[in-house]
Tab-separated table of N, CA, C and O in Angstrom:
chain	number	residue	atom	x	y	z
D	1	MET	N	0.848	-1.188	0.000
D	1	MET	CA	0.000	0.000	0.000
D	1	MET	C	0.881	1.235	0.000
D	1	MET	O	1.761	1.377	0.828
D	2	ALA	N	0.623	2.120	-0.914
D	2	ALA	CA	1.316	3.404	-0.970
D	2	ALA	C	0.268	4.502	-0.946
D	2	ALA	O	-0.819	4.348	-1.508
D	3	ILE	N	0.586	5.612	-0.286
D	3	ILE	CA	-0.353	6.723	-0.267
D	3	ILE	C	0.144	7.808	-1.214
D	3	ILE	O	1.341	7.985	-1.417
D	4	VAL	N	-0.814	8.502	-1.805
D	4	VAL	CA	-0.514	9.571	-2.739
D	4	VAL	C	-1.356	10.796	-2.390
D	4	VAL	O	-2.414	10.690	-1.776
D	5	GLU	N	-0.880	11.937	-2.801
D	5	GLU	CA	-1.560	13.197	-2.534
D	5	GLU	C	-2.659	13.423	-3.567
D	5	GLU	O	-2.440	13.243	-4.762
D	6	VAL	N	-3.818	13.848	-3.085
D	6	VAL	CA	-4.900	14.210	-4.008
D	6	VAL	C	-5.141	15.716	-4.034
D	6	VAL	O	-5.904	16.202	-4.857
D	7	GLY	N	-4.517	16.433	-3.129
D	7	GLY	CA	-4.651	17.886	-3.130
D	7	GLY	C	-4.107	18.506	-1.867
D	7	GLY	O	-3.827	17.815	-0.883
D	8	ARG	N	-3.941	19.827	-1.923
D	8	ARG	CA	-3.489	20.616	-0.769
D	8	ARG	C	-4.544	21.671	-0.489
D	8	ARG	O	-5.003	22.361	-1.401
D	9	PHE	N	-4.897	21.783	0.782
D	9	PHE	CA	-5.996	22.650	1.181
D	9	PHE	C	-5.651	23.352	2.487
D	9	PHE	O	-4.735	22.943	3.192
D	10	ASN	N	-6.436	24.386	2.829
D	10	ASN	CA	-6.254	24.940	4.167
D	10	ASN	C	-6.778	23.914	5.168
D	10	ASN	O	-7.431	22.938	4.787
D	11	ARG	N	-6.495	24.124	6.431
D	11	ARG	CA	-6.814	23.123	7.450
D	11	ARG	C	-8.288	22.722	7.445
D	11	ARG	O	-8.622	21.549	7.492
D	12	ASN	N	-9.170	23.666	7.389
D	12	ASN	CA	-10.601	23.356	7.446
D	12	ASN	C	-11.074	22.634	6.192
D	12	ASN	O	-11.811	21.650	6.270
D	13	GLU	N	-10.654	23.118	5.033
D	13	GLU	CA	-11.055	22.472	3.781
D	13	GLU	C	-10.547	21.032	3.712
D	13	GLU	O	-11.248	20.153	3.220
D	14	ALA	N	-9.337	20.803	4.209
D	14	ALA	CA	-8.763	19.453	4.173
D	14	ALA	C	-9.653	18.467	4.922
D	14	ALA	O	-9.907	17.356	4.440
D	15	HIS	N	-10.157	18.869	6.064
D	15	HIS	CA	-10.994	17.955	6.840
D	15	HIS	C	-12.377	17.776	6.213
D	15	HIS	O	-12.973	16.702	6.324
D	16	ILE	N	-12.848	18.781	5.518
D	16	ILE	CA	-14.101	18.631	4.772
D	16	ILE	C	-13.900	17.647	3.632
D	16	ILE	O	-14.731	16.763	3.397
D	17	VAL	N	-12.794	17.779	2.908
D	17	VAL	CA	-12.483	16.863	1.799
D	17	VAL	C	-12.344	15.438	2.312
D	17	VAL	O	-12.883	14.494	1.719
D	18	ILE	N	-11.655	15.271	3.432
D	18	ILE	CA	-11.489	13.935	4.017
D	18	ILE	C	-12.854	13.341	4.360
D	18	ILE	O	-13.119	12.171	4.063
D	19	GLY	N	-13.717	14.117	4.939
D	19	GLY	CA	-15.060	13.638	5.266
D	19	GLY	C	-15.834	13.227	4.029
D	19	GLY	O	-16.522	12.204	4.029
D	20	ARG	N	-15.712	14.009	2.968
D	20	ARG	CA	-16.399	13.683	1.708
D	20	ARG	C	-15.866	12.396	1.115
D	20	ARG	O	-16.630	11.542	0.668
D	21	LEU	N	-14.537	12.243	1.109
D	21	LEU	CA	-13.950	11.019	0.566
D	21	LEU	C	-14.353	9.803	1.393
D	21	LEU	O	-14.703	8.763	0.841
D	22	GLU	N	-14.308	9.939	2.699
D	22	GLU	CA	-14.675	8.813	3.557
D	22	GLU	C	-16.152	8.464	3.415
D	22	GLU	O	-16.517	7.297	3.520
D	23	ALA	N	-16.998	9.456	3.144
D	23	ALA	CA	-18.412	9.183	2.898
D	23	ALA	C	-18.600	8.349	1.634
D	23	ALA	O	-19.582	7.614	1.507
D	24	GLU	N	-17.646	8.448	0.722
D	24	GLU	CA	-17.675	7.659	-0.512
D	24	GLU	C	-16.924	6.339	-0.366
D	24	GLU	O	-16.728	5.623	-1.339
D	25	GLY	N	-16.467	6.049	0.859
D	25	GLY	CA	-15.785	4.784	1.112
D	25	GLY	C	-14.298	4.803	0.826
D	25	GLY	O	-13.673	3.747	0.720
D	26	ILE	N	-13.717	5.993	0.705
D	26	ILE	CA	-12.282	6.118	0.430
D	26	ILE	C	-11.592	6.622	1.693
D	26	ILE	O	-11.760	7.785	2.073
D	27	PRO	N	-10.813	5.777	2.355
D	27	PRO	CA	-10.075	6.236	3.534
D	27	PRO	C	-9.082	7.324	3.132
D	27	PRO	O	-8.420	7.228	2.093
D	28	ALA	N	-9.007	8.377	3.931
D	28	ALA	CA	-8.114	9.496	3.634
D	28	ALA	C	-7.509	10.014	4.933
D	28	ALA	O	-8.065	9.809	6.012
D	29	LEU	N	-6.365	10.677	4.805
D	29	LEU	CA	-5.738	11.273	5.979
D	29	LEU	C	-5.089	12.583	5.615
D	29	LEU	O	-4.803	12.854	4.444
D	30	ALA	N	-4.869	13.407	6.629
D	30	ALA	CA	-4.251	14.715	6.451
D	30	ALA	C	-2.815	14.662	6.943
D	30	ALA	O	-2.539	14.127	8.010
D	31	LEU	N	-1.915	15.223	6.143
D	31	LEU	CA	-0.526	15.368	6.553
D	31	LEU	C	-0.190	16.851	6.633
D	31	LEU	O	-0.718	17.656	5.873
D	32	ASP	N	0.666	17.205	7.549
D	32	ASP	CA	1.144	18.570	7.759
D	32	ASP	C	0.127	19.458	8.475
D	32	ASP	O	0.313	20.666	8.534
D	33	GLY	N	-0.907	18.872	9.023
D	33	GLY	CA	-1.951	19.659	9.672
D	33	GLY	C	-1.492	20.427	10.883
D	33	GLY	O	-2.051	21.470	11.202
D	34	ASN	N	-0.460	19.962	11.542
D	34	ASN	CA	0.029	20.655	12.731
D	34	ASN	C	1.418	21.245	12.525
D	34	ASN	O	2.102	21.577	13.477
D	35	ALA	N	1.819	21.382	11.273
D	35	ALA	CA	3.143	21.931	10.990
D	35	ALA	C	3.232	23.375	11.473
D	35	ALA	O	2.352	24.185	11.223
D	36	SER	N	4.277	23.664	12.172
D	36	SER	CA	4.577	25.015	12.660
D	36	SER	C	3.470	25.611	13.511
D	36	SER	O	3.273	26.817	13.522
D	37	ILE	N	2.754	24.789	14.231
D	37	ILE	CA	1.661	25.301	15.055
D	37	ILE	C	2.182	26.167	16.211
D	37	ILE	O	1.509	27.083	16.661
D	38	ALA	N	3.410	25.918	16.632
D	38	ALA	CA	3.963	26.659	17.767
D	38	ALA	C	4.188	28.131	17.454
D	38	ALA	O	4.020	28.983	18.321
D	39	ASP	N	4.557	28.455	16.222
D	39	ASP	CA	4.833	29.849	15.899
D	39	ASP	C	3.677	30.547	15.192
D	39	ASP	O	3.780	31.693	14.792
D	40	GLY	N	2.561	29.865	15.011
D	40	GLY	CA	1.375	30.479	14.434
D	40	GLY	C	1.320	30.470	12.918
D	40	GLY	O	0.365	30.959	12.332
D	41	SER	N	2.332	29.920	12.259
D	41	SER	CA	2.323	29.936	10.792
D	41	SER	C	1.556	28.763	10.195
D	41	SER	O	1.490	28.627	8.980
D	42	TYR	N	0.947	27.928	11.032
D	42	TYR	CA	0.225	26.763	10.528
D	42	TYR	C	-0.916	27.144	9.596
D	42	TYR	O	-1.326	26.356	8.758
D	43	LEU	N	-1.428	28.346	9.711
D	43	LEU	CA	-2.520	28.772	8.835
D	43	LEU	C	-2.035	28.995	7.402
D	43	LEU	O	-2.832	29.043	6.478
D	44	PHE	N	-0.727	29.133	7.227
D	44	PHE	CA	-0.170	29.404	5.905
D	44	PHE	C	0.383	28.157	5.235
D	44	PHE	O	0.759	28.197	4.071
D	45	ILE	N	0.455	27.059	5.955
D	45	ILE	CA	1.019	25.829	5.416
D	45	ILE	C	-0.133	24.934	4.963
D	45	ILE	O	-0.981	24.551	5.766
D	46	PRO	N	-0.191	24.590	3.680
D	46	PRO	CA	-1.291	23.749	3.211
D	46	PRO	C	-1.221	22.336	3.787
D	46	PRO	O	-0.147	21.815	4.050
D	47	VAL	N	-2.386	21.769	3.984
D	47	VAL	CA	-2.513	20.405	4.480
D	47	VAL	C	-2.681	19.494	3.271
D	47	VAL	O	-3.511	19.749	2.398
D	48	ARG	N	-1.879	18.439	3.215
D	48	ARG	CA	-1.970	17.486	2.110
D	48	ARG	C	-2.996	16.413	2.459
D	48	ARG	O	-2.948	15.829	3.534
D	49	VAL	N	-3.930	16.169	1.569
D	49	VAL	CA	-4.899	15.083	1.728
D	49	VAL	C	-4.361	13.892	0.949
D	49	VAL	O	-4.067	13.999	-0.245
D	50	MET	N	-4.221	12.765	1.640
D	50	MET	CA	-3.604	11.577	1.086
D	50	MET	C	-4.596	10.413	1.063
D	50	MET	O	-5.413	10.281	1.983
D	51	VAL	N	-4.493	9.590	0.022
D	51	VAL	CA	-5.304	8.375	-0.104
D	51	VAL	C	-4.424	7.251	-0.637
D	51	VAL	O	-3.322	7.492	-1.132
D	52	ASP	N	-4.935	6.042	-0.574
D	52	ASP	CA	-4.240	4.904	-1.170
D	52	ASP	C	-4.155	5.138	-2.679
D	52	ASP	O	-5.084	5.658	-3.286
D	53	GLU	N	-3.026	4.749	-3.273
D	53	GLU	CA	-2.843	4.994	-4.702
D	53	GLU	C	-3.915	4.326	-5.557
D	53	GLU	O	-4.237	4.821	-6.647
D	54	ASP	N	-4.497	3.243	-5.090
D	54	ASP	CA	-5.569	2.577	-5.840
D	54	ASP	C	-6.851	3.410	-5.885
D	54	ASP	O	-7.690	3.215	-6.762
D	55	ASP	N	-7.012	4.322	-4.910
D	55	ASP	CA	-8.204	5.170	-4.836
D	55	ASP	C	-7.970	6.566	-5.394
D	55	ASP	O	-8.894	7.387	-5.432
D	56	ALA	N	-6.753	6.867	-5.823
D	56	ALA	CA	-6.373	8.236	-6.167
D	56	ALA	C	-7.208	8.820	-7.306
D	56	ALA	O	-7.679	9.958	-7.209
D	57	GLU	N	-7.410	8.076	-8.373
D	57	GLU	CA	-8.150	8.604	-9.517
D	57	GLU	C	-9.584	8.956	-9.129
D	57	GLU	O	-10.083	10.044	-9.454
D	58	THR	N	-10.231	8.056	-8.407
D	58	THR	CA	-11.609	8.311	-7.965
D	58	THR	C	-11.649	9.485	-7.000
D	58	THR	O	-12.523	10.350	-7.096
D	59	ALA	N	-10.690	9.543	-6.084
D	59	ALA	CA	-10.645	10.633	-5.108
D	59	ALA	C	-10.449	11.978	-5.796
D	59	ALA	O	-11.115	12.962	-5.449
D	60	ARG	N	-9.572	12.030	-6.757
D	60	ARG	CA	-9.338	13.292	-7.487
D	60	ARG	C	-10.596	13.727	-8.241
D	60	ARG	O	-10.906	14.920	-8.317
D	61	ARG	N	-11.314	12.777	-8.779
D	61	ARG	CA	-12.559	13.088	-9.481
D	61	ARG	C	-13.589	13.662	-8.488
D	61	ARG	O	-14.275	14.649	-8.807
D	62	ILE	N	-13.699	13.057	-7.328
D	62	ILE	CA	-14.637	13.540	-6.305
D	62	ILE	C	-14.276	14.955	-5.889
D	62	ILE	O	-15.137	15.836	-5.774
D	63	VAL	N	-12.997	15.207	-5.659
D	63	VAL	CA	-12.544	16.534	-5.245
D	63	VAL	C	-12.819	17.547	-6.352
D	63	VAL	O	-13.309	18.659	-6.096
D	64	ALA	N	-12.543	17.196	-7.587
D	64	ALA	CA	-12.774	18.106	-8.713
D	64	ALA	C	-14.254	18.415	-8.882
D	64	ALA	O	-14.627	19.564	-9.174
D	65	ASP	N	-15.104	17.421	-8.701
D	65	ASP	CA	-16.539	17.621	-8.837
D	65	ASP	C	-17.106	18.519	-7.750
D	65	ASP	O	-18.105	19.187	-7.953
D	66	ALA	N	-16.457	18.528	-6.585
D	66	ALA	CA	-16.926	19.315	-5.459
D	66	ALA	C	-16.506	20.782	-5.574
D	66	ALA	O	-17.071	21.634	-4.904
D	67	ALA	N	-15.531	21.056	-6.409
D	67	ALA	CA	-14.998	22.429	-6.514
D	67	ALA	C	-15.902	23.345	-7.289
D	67	ALA	O	-16.758	23.113	-7.969
């Protein structure tokens, strides 16, 4: 199993995207969500939404359709 990025979003959008993907049966996770939280710059660092590479094409389609 390898994970791949399906997009980069602000913190709130990333969790909305993850919820949408999981509602479609695609497990997803956020990376970098707590990066630089100590100095307050976490709001400027995009959160990567990751899925299994087998689900990537479907996940990207779902994300694109939601935009």
